[in-house]
Short mmCIF file of C-alpha atoms in Angstrom, two decimals:
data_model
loop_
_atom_site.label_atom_id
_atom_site.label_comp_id
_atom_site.label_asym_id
_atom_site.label_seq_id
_atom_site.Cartn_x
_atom_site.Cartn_y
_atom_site.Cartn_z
CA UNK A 1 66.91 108.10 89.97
CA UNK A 2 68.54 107.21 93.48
CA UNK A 3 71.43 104.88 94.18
CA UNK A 4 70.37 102.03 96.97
CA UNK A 5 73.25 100.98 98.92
CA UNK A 6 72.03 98.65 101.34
CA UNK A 7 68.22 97.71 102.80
CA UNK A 8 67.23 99.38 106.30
CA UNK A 9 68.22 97.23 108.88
CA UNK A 10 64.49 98.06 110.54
CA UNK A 11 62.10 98.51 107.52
CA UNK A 12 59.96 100.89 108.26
CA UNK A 13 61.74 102.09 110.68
CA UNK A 14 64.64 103.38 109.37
CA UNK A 15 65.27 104.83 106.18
CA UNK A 16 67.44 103.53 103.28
CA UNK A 17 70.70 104.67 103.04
CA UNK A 18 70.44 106.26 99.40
CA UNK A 19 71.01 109.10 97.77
CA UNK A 20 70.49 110.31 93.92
CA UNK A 21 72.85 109.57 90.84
CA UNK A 22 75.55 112.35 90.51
CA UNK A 23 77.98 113.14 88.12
CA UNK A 24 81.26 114.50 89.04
CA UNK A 25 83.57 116.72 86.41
CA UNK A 26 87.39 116.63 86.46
CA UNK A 27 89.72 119.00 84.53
CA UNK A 28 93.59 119.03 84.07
CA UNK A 29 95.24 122.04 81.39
CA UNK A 30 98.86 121.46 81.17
CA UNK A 31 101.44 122.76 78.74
CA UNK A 32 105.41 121.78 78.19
CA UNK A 33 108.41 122.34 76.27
CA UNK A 34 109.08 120.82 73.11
CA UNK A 35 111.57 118.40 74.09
CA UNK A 36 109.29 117.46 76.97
CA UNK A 37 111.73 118.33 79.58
CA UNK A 38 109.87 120.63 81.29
CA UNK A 39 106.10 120.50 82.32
CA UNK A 40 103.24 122.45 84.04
CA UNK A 41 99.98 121.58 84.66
CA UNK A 42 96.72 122.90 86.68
CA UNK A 43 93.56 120.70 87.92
CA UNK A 44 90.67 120.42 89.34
CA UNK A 45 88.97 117.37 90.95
CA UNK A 46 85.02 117.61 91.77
CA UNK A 47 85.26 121.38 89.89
CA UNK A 48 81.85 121.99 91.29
CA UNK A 49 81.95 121.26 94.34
CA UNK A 50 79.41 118.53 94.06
CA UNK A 51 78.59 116.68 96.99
CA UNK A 52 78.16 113.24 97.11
CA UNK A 53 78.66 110.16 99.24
CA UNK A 54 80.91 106.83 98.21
CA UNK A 55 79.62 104.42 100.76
CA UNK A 56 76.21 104.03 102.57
CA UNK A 57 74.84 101.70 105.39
CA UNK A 58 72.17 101.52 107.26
CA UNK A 59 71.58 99.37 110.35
CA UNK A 60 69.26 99.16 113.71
CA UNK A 61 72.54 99.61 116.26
CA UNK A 62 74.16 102.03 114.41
CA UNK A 63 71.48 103.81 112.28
CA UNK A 64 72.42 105.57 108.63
CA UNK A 65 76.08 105.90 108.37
CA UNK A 66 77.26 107.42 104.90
CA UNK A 67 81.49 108.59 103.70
CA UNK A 68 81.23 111.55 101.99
CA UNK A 69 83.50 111.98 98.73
CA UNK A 70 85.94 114.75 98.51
CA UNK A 71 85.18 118.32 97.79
CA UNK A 72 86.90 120.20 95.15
CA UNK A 73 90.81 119.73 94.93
CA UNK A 74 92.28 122.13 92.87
CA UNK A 75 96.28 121.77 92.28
CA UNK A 76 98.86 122.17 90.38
CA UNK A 77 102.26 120.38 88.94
CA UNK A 78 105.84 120.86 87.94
CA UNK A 79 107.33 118.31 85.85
CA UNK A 80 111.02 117.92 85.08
CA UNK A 81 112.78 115.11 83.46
CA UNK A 82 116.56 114.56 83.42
#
């Protein structure tokens, strides 16, 4: 399956701005104390890599023009409450 974003400005001359469906997989593995005071946590955003574009146009002055999505973020976090 593809994903239309918007109709050629030119059909036939220009191609649809599309692309196919994607899926994108997140993670987050965290542990903390009992009394919750203290926290730390690892994660992943996009954990493979998967590339893939969030906005699409197409038009006969400017031609395709697609923003990509981020690539893989991988992080991590303290947490302390007082």
């Amino acid at each position: 399956s593809s994903i239309l974003y918007s109709q050629s400005g030119l059909p036939g001359v220009l191609p649809a701005a599309i692309q196919p469906a994607y899926w994108l997989t997140n993670a987050r593995l965290g542990i903390q104390t009992s009394d919750g005071k203290y926290g730390l946590a690892v994660f992943a955003n996009n954990l493979f890599n998967k590339y893939y574009t969030t906005y699409g146009s197409s038009s006969a002055a400017s031609g395709n023009i697609f923003t990509e999505g981020n690539p893989r973020i991988v992080g991590a976090e303290i947490t302390v409450k007082y």
